Amino acid sequence: MAYDLITMGRIGVDLYPLQTGVPLPQVTSFGKFLGGSATNVAVAAARLGRHTAVISRTGDDPFGTYLHQELRGFGVDDRWVTAVPGLPTPVTFCEVFPPDDFPLYFYRLPKAPDLEIDAHELDLDAIRDASVFWVTGTGLSEEPSRTATLGALAHRAKAGTTVFDLDWRPMFWRDPDQARPFYREALRHTTVAVGNLDEVEVATGVREPHAAARALLAAGVELAVVKQGPKGVLAVSATGESAEVPPLPVNVLNGLGAGDAFGGSLCHGLLAGWSLERTMRYANAAGAIVASRLECSSAMPTEDEIEAAVTAGAVR
């Protein structure tokens, strides 16, 4: 049976402090969670009943074993998550200073295994047949993951819904100019582009949301989704349909997983054939719910939780 969603990209262990408002040197206890943006999107969609899988790589170590256990526990197919001997599973720390300061510290040296995804090892038929295929900008930052990502996109040839999460992480690139040619190539093969203001600026050179959406559509996508932080989200389709949805009121605890929850719910709405506005409201609510929680993967909301937040107009 074809998958509802296959994501391809980062996986790792998130070690989040169990004390908020405390700098890392003073933190005394941490929680351990499955992490990585592409992986979290698959978890978020699985939580909503979708049949999902991840393409990624871990170290051949106990943290890698932990990630497989977590994926299976969340109902995400892990058959394409393979080990790379000699490279450690990545670990990410953060600091939690609500409501809007969450510094991230990536430990991905000497190289992250998820950048060792090899084009020759991809199940291209499964990628082509999935209803939604999701890739990220980080996957373009190094070889052989770059060739694998672009090769998978080219083979899929815009079959179904193909989402490019712009996922700009400046620590993985020399500068934006290095990234832009690869972002442009990825956009040629995708139907949906998703990014915040920094990310759309890297992809298009334009920061104003409506102009950035038009630039993404001109680059070849059919739907441009621009996340505007406290101003909500803007979505514009090539057919002229648009939706601009304000954020839901929420007491933010940790905003780091909100975008991944948004992504999983976006896929859910697209698969369900919802209107653009309903999809954006649903995805916005999912992101707000996760922002009210400490962790990312295990914080992904259920349908009932999202519906309750949409109905209430706030996360309570």
Tab-separated table of C-alpha atoms in Angstrom:
chain	number	residue	atom	x	y	z
A	1	MET	CA	0.000	0.000	0.000
A	2	ALA	CA	1.310	3.458	-0.910
A	3	TYR	CA	2.152	5.823	1.922
A	4	ASP	CA	0.160	8.941	2.691
A	5	LEU	CA	3.417	10.729	3.476
A	6	ILE	CA	7.123	10.026	3.123
A	7	THR	CA	9.519	12.578	4.576
A	8	MET	CA	13.252	12.771	3.906
A	9	GLY	CA	15.766	14.631	6.059
A	10	ARG	CA	17.036	15.154	9.572
A	11	ILE	CA	16.741	12.778	12.485
A	12	GLY	CA	18.419	12.959	15.874
A	13	VAL	CA	18.027	13.094	19.618
A	14	ASP	CA	16.683	16.257	21.227
A	15	LEU	CA	17.966	16.864	24.763
A	16	TYR	CA	15.751	19.575	26.180
A	17	PRO	CA	16.242	21.134	29.630
A	18	LEU	CA	13.560	20.329	32.141
A	19	GLN	CA	14.046	23.803	33.643
A	20	THR	CA	12.811	26.849	31.773
A	21	GLY	CA	14.505	30.219	31.850
A	22	VAL	CA	17.812	28.615	32.869
A	23	PRO	CA	21.010	28.863	30.750
A	24	LEU	CA	22.602	25.558	29.745
A	25	PRO	CA	25.572	25.915	32.145
A	26	GLN	CA	23.115	25.920	35.049
A	27	VAL	CA	20.698	23.249	33.763
A	28	THR	CA	20.815	20.071	35.871
A	29	SER	CA	18.330	17.767	34.119
A	30	PHE	CA	17.237	17.055	30.564
A	31	GLY	CA	14.513	15.142	28.753
A	32	LYS	CA	15.405	12.934	25.786
A	33	PHE	CA	13.160	13.005	22.703
A	34	LEU	CA	13.058	11.937	19.078
A	35	GLY	CA	13.899	14.966	16.936
A	36	GLY	CA	14.705	16.307	13.478
A	37	SER	CA	12.308	18.412	11.416
A	38	ALA	CA	11.448	15.897	8.690
A	39	THR	CA	11.013	13.177	11.297
A	40	ASN	CA	8.755	15.339	13.448
A	41	VAL	CA	6.533	16.094	10.438
A	42	ALA	CA	6.063	12.358	9.865
A	43	VAL	CA	5.221	11.881	13.555
A	44	ALA	CA	2.738	14.774	13.473
A	45	ALA	CA	0.923	13.310	10.466
A	46	ALA	CA	0.947	9.814	11.984
A	47	ARG	CA	-0.661	11.235	15.125
A	48	LEU	CA	-3.495	12.367	12.822
A	49	GLY	CA	-3.977	8.859	11.450
A	50	ARG	CA	-1.795	9.070	8.355
A	51	HIS	CA	0.410	6.213	7.070
A	52	THR	CA	3.893	7.731	7.173
A	53	ALA	CA	7.556	6.823	6.744
A	54	VAL	CA	10.914	8.586	7.081
A	55	ILE	CA	14.012	8.387	4.899
A	56	SER	CA	17.046	9.234	7.026
A	57	ARG	CA	20.193	7.805	8.636
A	58	THR	CA	21.507	7.477	12.191
A	59	GLY	CA	24.724	6.408	13.839
A	60	ASP	CA	25.286	2.751	14.621
A	61	ASP	CA	24.984	3.426	18.334
A	62	PRO	CA	22.509	3.308	21.249
A	63	PHE	CA	21.008	6.685	20.310
A	64	GLY	CA	20.278	5.262	16.857
A	65	THR	CA	18.541	2.295	18.490
A	66	TYR	CA	16.511	4.721	20.609
A	67	LEU	CA	15.328	6.617	17.508
A	68	HIS	CA	14.084	3.414	15.872
A	69	GLN	CA	12.193	2.524	19.041
A	70	GLU	CA	10.560	5.949	19.137
A	71	LEU	CA	9.600	5.922	15.454
A	72	ARG	CA	7.900	2.561	15.831
A	73	GLY	CA	6.177	3.753	18.993
A	74	PHE	CA	4.726	6.714	17.101
A	75	GLY	CA	3.561	4.457	14.260
A	76	VAL	CA	6.082	5.772	11.722
A	77	ASP	CA	7.666	3.252	9.335
A	78	ASP	CA	11.421	3.189	9.935
A	79	ARG	CA	12.490	0.782	7.143
A	80	TRP	CA	14.427	3.545	5.348
A	81	VAL	CA	16.252	4.786	8.450
A	82	THR	CA	19.638	3.096	8.249
A	83	ALA	CA	22.861	3.252	10.238
A	84	VAL	CA	26.153	4.806	9.109
A	85	PRO	CA	29.139	3.104	10.795
A	86	GLY	CA	31.656	5.550	12.208
A	87	LEU	CA	29.349	8.547	12.530
A	88	PRO	CA	27.518	9.354	15.781
A	89	THR	CA	23.781	9.933	15.930
A	90	PRO	CA	23.275	13.728	16.123
A	91	VAL	CA	22.269	15.345	19.390
A	92	THR	CA	20.600	18.753	19.688
A	93	PHE	CA	20.403	20.845	22.859
A	94	CYS	CA	18.271	23.909	23.345
A	95	GLU	CA	17.701	26.597	25.944
A	96	VAL	CA	14.135	27.491	26.856
A	97	PHE	CA	13.418	31.163	27.488
A	98	PRO	CA	9.692	31.680	26.845
A	99	PRO	CA	7.995	33.205	25.004
A	100	ASP	CA	10.329	33.701	22.048
A	101	ASP	CA	13.962	32.767	22.749
A	102	PHE	CA	14.942	29.126	22.157
A	103	PRO	CA	18.618	28.899	21.110
A	104	LEU	CA	19.568	25.611	19.439
A	105	TYR	CA	22.932	23.868	19.638
A	106	PHE	CA	23.470	21.178	16.984
A	107	TYR	CA	26.081	18.468	17.572
A	108	ARG	CA	26.468	17.023	14.065
A	109	LEU	CA	30.228	16.511	13.733
A	110	PRO	CA	32.253	15.223	12.029
A	111	LYS	CA	29.170	14.830	9.818
A	112	ALA	CA	25.530	14.057	10.441
A	113	PRO	CA	24.498	10.576	9.219
A	114	ASP	CA	21.324	12.060	7.689
A	115	LEU	CA	23.566	13.861	5.174
A	116	GLU	CA	24.845	10.455	4.049
A	117	ILE	CA	21.557	9.500	2.358
A	118	ASP	CA	22.659	7.925	-0.941
A	119	ALA	CA	20.666	8.240	-4.172
A	120	HIS	CA	21.475	4.649	-5.115
A	121	GLU	CA	19.787	3.338	-1.970
A	122	LEU	CA	16.469	5.147	-2.398
A	123	ASP	CA	13.232	3.281	-3.051
A	124	LEU	CA	12.224	5.575	-5.902
A	125	ASP	CA	9.011	3.679	-6.646
A	126	ALA	CA	7.775	4.213	-3.078
A	127	ILE	CA	8.737	7.891	-3.256
A	128	ARG	CA	6.871	8.309	-6.543
A	129	ASP	CA	3.782	6.488	-5.271
A	130	ALA	CA	3.414	8.327	-1.939
A	131	SER	CA	0.520	10.774	-1.840
A	132	VAL	CA	2.820	13.396	-0.269
A	133	PHE	CA	6.609	13.556	-0.408
A	134	TRP	CA	8.355	16.057	1.908
A	135	VAL	CA	11.983	17.219	1.634
A	136	THR	CA	13.966	19.909	3.449
A	137	GLY	CA	16.549	22.562	2.708
A	138	THR	CA	19.027	20.975	5.100
A	139	GLY	CA	19.119	17.916	2.858
A	140	LEU	CA	20.595	20.115	0.126
A	141	SER	CA	23.478	21.403	2.242
A	142	GLU	CA	25.971	18.552	1.626
A	143	GLU	CA	26.649	15.557	-0.577
A	144	PRO	CA	25.555	12.837	-1.051
A	145	SER	CA	22.245	13.968	0.502
A	146	ARG	CA	21.988	16.845	-1.988
A	147	THR	CA	22.122	14.563	-5.015
A	148	ALA	CA	19.767	12.089	-3.343
A	149	THR	CA	17.225	14.812	-2.552
A	150	LEU	CA	17.280	16.377	-6.013
A	151	GLY	CA	17.271	12.940	-7.656
A	152	ALA	CA	14.214	11.858	-5.660
A	153	LEU	CA	12.414	15.070	-6.607
A	154	ALA	CA	13.257	14.677	-10.279
A	155	HIS	CA	12.115	11.041	-10.305
A	156	ARG	CA	8.840	11.936	-8.604
A	157	ALA	CA	8.281	14.661	-11.236
A	158	LYS	CA	5.590	16.446	-9.198
A	159	ALA	CA	3.475	13.305	-8.842
A	160	GLY	CA	0.891	13.880	-6.150
A	161	THR	CA	1.861	16.571	-3.653
A	162	THR	CA	5.569	17.315	-3.283
A	163	VAL	CA	6.479	19.664	-0.435
A	164	PHE	CA	9.734	21.588	-0.075
A	165	ASP	CA	10.246	22.730	3.515
A	166	LEU	CA	12.729	25.564	2.979
A	167	ASP	CA	14.216	24.812	6.425
A	168	TRP	CA	17.035	27.377	6.314
A	169	ARG	CA	19.654	26.630	9.003
A	170	PRO	CA	22.541	29.083	8.551
A	171	MET	CA	24.980	26.918	10.540
A	172	PHE	CA	24.774	24.263	7.801
A	173	TRP	CA	25.760	26.621	4.950
A	174	ARG	CA	28.569	29.030	4.172
A	175	ASP	CA	26.081	31.792	3.240
A	176	PRO	CA	22.667	32.200	1.557
A	177	ASP	CA	24.232	32.618	-1.893
A	178	GLN	CA	25.602	29.075	-1.634
A	179	ALA	CA	22.118	27.716	-0.937
A	180	ARG	CA	20.065	29.631	-3.519
A	181	PRO	CA	20.949	27.624	-6.675
A	182	PHE	CA	20.015	24.369	-4.958
A	183	TYR	CA	16.827	25.868	-3.542
A	184	ARG	CA	15.847	27.054	-7.042
A	185	GLU	CA	16.448	23.567	-8.454
A	186	ALA	CA	14.354	21.956	-5.720
A	187	LEU	CA	11.517	24.424	-6.290
A	188	ARG	CA	11.316	23.379	-9.950
A	189	HIS	CA	10.286	19.892	-8.859
A	190	THR	CA	7.899	20.718	-6.012
A	191	THR	CA	4.228	21.632	-5.797
A	192	VAL	CA	4.215	23.213	-2.312
A	193	ALA	CA	6.830	25.455	-0.674
A	194	VAL	CA	6.715	26.192	3.065
A	195	GLY	CA	8.914	28.622	4.959
A	196	ASN	CA	9.169	31.485	7.424
A	197	LEU	CA	10.271	34.986	6.454
A	198	ASP	CA	13.996	34.226	6.734
A	199	GLU	CA	13.582	31.067	4.682
A	200	VAL	CA	11.554	32.593	1.856
A	201	GLU	CA	14.122	35.386	1.631
A	202	VAL	CA	16.897	32.837	1.177
A	203	ALA	CA	14.881	31.018	-1.491
A	204	THR	CA	13.663	34.062	-3.433
A	205	GLY	CA	15.633	37.121	-2.325
A	206	VAL	CA	12.309	38.670	-1.242
A	207	ARG	CA	11.106	39.076	2.345
A	208	GLU	CA	7.734	40.824	2.067
A	209	PRO	CA	5.238	37.940	2.495
A	210	HIS	CA	2.953	38.549	-0.500
A	211	ALA	CA	5.881	39.284	-2.805
A	212	ALA	CA	7.717	36.192	-1.535
A	213	ALA	CA	4.627	34.054	-2.174
A	214	ARG	CA	4.430	35.366	-5.737
A	215	ALA	CA	8.129	34.647	-6.230
A	216	LEU	CA	7.712	31.068	-5.018
A	217	LEU	CA	4.797	30.559	-7.404
A	218	ALA	CA	6.892	32.000	-10.231
A	219	ALA	CA	9.622	29.482	-9.341
A	220	GLY	CA	7.237	26.668	-10.211
A	221	VAL	CA	5.229	25.660	-7.133
A	222	GLU	CA	1.444	25.490	-7.018
A	223	LEU	CA	1.053	26.577	-3.388
A	224	ALA	CA	3.238	28.971	-1.404
A	225	VAL	CA	2.940	28.988	2.404
A	226	VAL	CA	4.684	31.853	4.213
A	227	LYS	CA	4.804	31.672	8.001
A	228	GLN	CA	4.876	35.176	9.491
A	229	GLY	CA	5.395	34.439	13.184
A	230	PRO	CA	3.161	36.674	15.333
A	231	LYS	CA	1.305	37.824	12.193
A	232	GLY	CA	0.123	34.302	11.395
A	233	VAL	CA	0.419	32.482	8.079
A	234	LEU	CA	-0.170	33.435	4.445
A	235	ALA	CA	-0.974	30.846	1.776
A	236	VAL	CA	-1.400	31.616	-1.921
A	237	SER	CA	-2.115	29.126	-4.706
A	238	ALA	CA	-1.341	29.336	-8.406
A	239	THR	CA	-5.101	29.347	-9.101
A	240	GLY	CA	-5.514	32.601	-7.175
A	241	GLU	CA	-6.943	31.153	-3.959
A	242	SER	CA	-5.433	32.703	-0.836
A	243	ALA	CA	-5.792	32.555	2.927
A	244	GLU	CA	-4.223	34.682	5.634
A	245	VAL	CA	-4.830	33.308	9.102
A	246	PRO	CA	-3.842	34.975	12.391
A	247	PRO	CA	-2.095	32.973	15.120
A	248	LEU	CA	-4.044	31.423	17.958
A	249	PRO	CA	-3.483	32.927	21.412
A	250	VAL	CA	-1.229	30.590	23.402
A	251	ASN	CA	1.063	30.655	26.413
A	252	VAL	CA	4.299	29.604	24.744
A	253	LEU	CA	6.570	27.188	26.575
A	254	ASN	CA	8.832	26.028	23.726
A	255	GLY	CA	8.258	27.174	20.154
A	256	LEU	CA	10.749	24.814	18.497
A	257	GLY	CA	8.324	22.081	17.410
A	258	ALA	CA	5.534	24.355	16.221
A	259	GLY	CA	6.645	24.428	12.599
A	260	ASP	CA	6.838	20.639	12.414
A	261	ALA	CA	3.345	20.263	13.877
A	262	PHE	CA	2.196	22.832	11.325
A	263	GLY	CA	3.803	20.740	8.574
A	264	GLY	CA	2.213	17.467	9.605
A	265	SER	CA	-1.210	19.103	9.813
A	266	LEU	CA	-0.668	20.867	6.493
A	267	CYS	CA	-0.094	17.451	4.892
A	268	HIS	CA	-3.198	16.109	6.636
A	269	GLY	CA	-5.352	18.940	5.275
A	270	LEU	CA	-3.962	18.599	1.754
A	271	LEU	CA	-4.602	14.856	1.823
A	272	ALA	CA	-8.152	15.458	3.041
A	273	GLY	CA	-8.865	17.938	0.241
A	274	TRP	CA	-9.831	20.727	2.619
A	275	SER	CA	-10.132	24.365	1.588
A	276	LEU	CA	-6.981	26.419	1.891
A	277	GLU	CA	-8.350	28.465	4.785
A	278	ARG	CA	-9.464	25.407	6.770
A	279	THR	CA	-6.089	23.760	6.210
A	280	MET	CA	-4.216	26.862	7.404
A	281	ARG	CA	-6.397	27.268	10.496
A	282	TYR	CA	-5.929	23.609	11.390
A	283	ALA	CA	-2.168	23.719	10.853
A	284	ASN	CA	-1.866	26.977	12.783
A	285	ALA	CA	-3.712	25.435	15.717
A	286	ALA	CA	-1.482	22.352	15.682
A	287	GLY	CA	1.606	24.547	15.799
A	288	ALA	CA	0.211	26.608	18.667
A	289	ILE	CA	-0.563	23.487	20.703
A	290	VAL	CA	3.008	22.210	20.406
A	291	ALA	CA	4.370	25.657	21.276
A	292	SER	CA	2.546	25.310	24.596
A	293	ARG	CA	4.470	22.098	25.393
A	294	LEU	CA	8.126	21.372	26.159
A	295	GLU	CA	8.944	18.565	23.735
A	296	CYS	CA	8.419	18.243	19.961
A	297	SER	CA	7.719	14.716	18.677
A	298	SER	CA	5.789	13.435	21.681
A	299	ALA	CA	3.903	16.743	21.883
A	300	MET	CA	2.234	16.398	18.477
A	301	PRO	CA	-1.525	16.888	18.914
A	302	THR	CA	-4.436	14.608	18.080
A	303	GLU	CA	-7.340	15.562	15.828
A	304	ASP	CA	-9.569	16.163	18.851
A	305	GLU	CA	-7.030	18.516	20.430
A	306	ILE	CA	-6.668	20.522	17.224
A	307	GLU	CA	-10.418	20.723	16.663
A	308	ALA	CA	-10.892	21.937	20.227
A	309	ALA	CA	-8.304	24.689	19.765
A	310	VAL	CA	-9.826	25.796	16.442
A	311	THR	CA	-13.301	25.871	17.990
A	312	ALA	CA	-12.121	27.774	21.073
A	313	GLY	CA	-9.988	30.185	19.051
A	314	ALA	CA	-7.128	29.661	21.509
A	315	VAL	CA	-4.978	26.976	23.100
A	316	ARG	CA	-6.178	26.355	26.647
